[in-house]
GROMACS .gro file of C-alpha atoms in nm:
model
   78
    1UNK     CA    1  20.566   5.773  10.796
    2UNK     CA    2  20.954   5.669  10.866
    3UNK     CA    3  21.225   5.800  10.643
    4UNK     CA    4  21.569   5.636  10.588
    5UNK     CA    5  21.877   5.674  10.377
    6UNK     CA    6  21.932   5.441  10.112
    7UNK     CA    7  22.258   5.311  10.325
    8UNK     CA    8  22.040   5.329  10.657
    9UNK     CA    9  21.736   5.111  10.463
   10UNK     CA   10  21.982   4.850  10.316
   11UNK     CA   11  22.128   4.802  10.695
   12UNK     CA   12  21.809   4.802  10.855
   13UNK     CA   13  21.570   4.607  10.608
   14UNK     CA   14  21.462   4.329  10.790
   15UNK     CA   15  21.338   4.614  11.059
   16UNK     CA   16  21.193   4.811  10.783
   17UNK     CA   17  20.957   4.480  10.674
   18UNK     CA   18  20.839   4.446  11.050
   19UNK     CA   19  20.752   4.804  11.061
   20UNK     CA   20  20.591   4.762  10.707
   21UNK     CA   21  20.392   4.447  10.827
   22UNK     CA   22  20.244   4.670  11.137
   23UNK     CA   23  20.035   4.883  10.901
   24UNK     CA   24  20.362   5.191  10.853
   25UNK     CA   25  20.495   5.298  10.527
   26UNK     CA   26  20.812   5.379  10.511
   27UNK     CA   27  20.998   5.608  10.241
   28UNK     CA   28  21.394   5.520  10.150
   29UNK     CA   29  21.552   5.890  10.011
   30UNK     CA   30  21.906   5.900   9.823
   31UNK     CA   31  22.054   6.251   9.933
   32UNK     CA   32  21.735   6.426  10.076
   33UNK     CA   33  21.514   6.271   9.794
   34UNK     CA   34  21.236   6.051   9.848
   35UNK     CA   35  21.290   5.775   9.587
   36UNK     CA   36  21.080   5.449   9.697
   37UNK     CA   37  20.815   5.406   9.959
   38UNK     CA   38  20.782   5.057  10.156
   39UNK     CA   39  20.361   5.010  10.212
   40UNK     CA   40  20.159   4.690  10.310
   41UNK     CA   41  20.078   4.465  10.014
   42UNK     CA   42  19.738   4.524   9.909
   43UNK     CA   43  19.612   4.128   9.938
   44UNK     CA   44  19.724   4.174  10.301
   45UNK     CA   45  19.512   4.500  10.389
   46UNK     CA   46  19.217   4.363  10.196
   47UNK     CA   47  19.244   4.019  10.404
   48UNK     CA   48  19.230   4.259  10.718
   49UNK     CA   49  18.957   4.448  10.560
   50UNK     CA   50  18.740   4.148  10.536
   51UNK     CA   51  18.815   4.013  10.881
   52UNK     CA   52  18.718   4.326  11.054
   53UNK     CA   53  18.338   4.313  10.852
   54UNK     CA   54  18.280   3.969  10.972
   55UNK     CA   55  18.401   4.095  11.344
   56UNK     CA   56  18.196   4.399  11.313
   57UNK     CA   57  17.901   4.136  11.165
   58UNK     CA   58  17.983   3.898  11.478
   59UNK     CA   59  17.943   4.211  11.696
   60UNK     CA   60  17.602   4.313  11.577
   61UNK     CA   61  17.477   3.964  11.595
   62UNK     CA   62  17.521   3.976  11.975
   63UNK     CA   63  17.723   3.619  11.965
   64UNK     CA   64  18.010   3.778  12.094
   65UNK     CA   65  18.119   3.763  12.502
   66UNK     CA   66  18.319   4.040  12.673
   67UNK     CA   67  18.623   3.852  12.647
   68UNK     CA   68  18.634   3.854  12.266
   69UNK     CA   69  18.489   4.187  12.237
   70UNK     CA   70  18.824   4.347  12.484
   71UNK     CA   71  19.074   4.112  12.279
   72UNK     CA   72  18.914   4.295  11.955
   73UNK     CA   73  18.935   4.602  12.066
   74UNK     CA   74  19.315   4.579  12.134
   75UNK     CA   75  19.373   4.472  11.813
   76UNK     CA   76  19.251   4.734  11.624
   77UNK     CA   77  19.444   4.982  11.858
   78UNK     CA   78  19.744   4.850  11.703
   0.00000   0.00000   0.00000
């Protein structure tokens, strides 16, 4: 978790919403005090919640090839 100034978070939103989007939460402070945090939207972590059962279904079904199983894999390192 990422910590900016109110000034710094107002300069540097549309960076704070990328690093938001990756999975990060960020918390904006006004003199030393934490006063909002920046988290993924809940529809958004659900939707990735679902789509990692059905990979982990597709996995355990055996119709998966190398390829898709090593592209997987790097996306959940992410």
């Amino acid at each position: 978790m990422r910590e900016y100034g109110v000034y710094e978070a107002k300069t540097k939103l549309p960076d704070l919403i990328k690093q938001v989007q990756q999975g990060e939460r960020v918390t904006i402070t006004n003199r030393g005090e934490p006063v909002a945090d920046l988290v993924p939207s809940a529809s958004r972590a659900a939707q990735q919640t679902k789509e990692a059962i059905a990979a982990i279904k597709t996995m355990r079904s055996g119709n998966i090839d190398q390829s898709q199983f090593m592209e997987m894999r790097a996306r959940g390192r992410q």
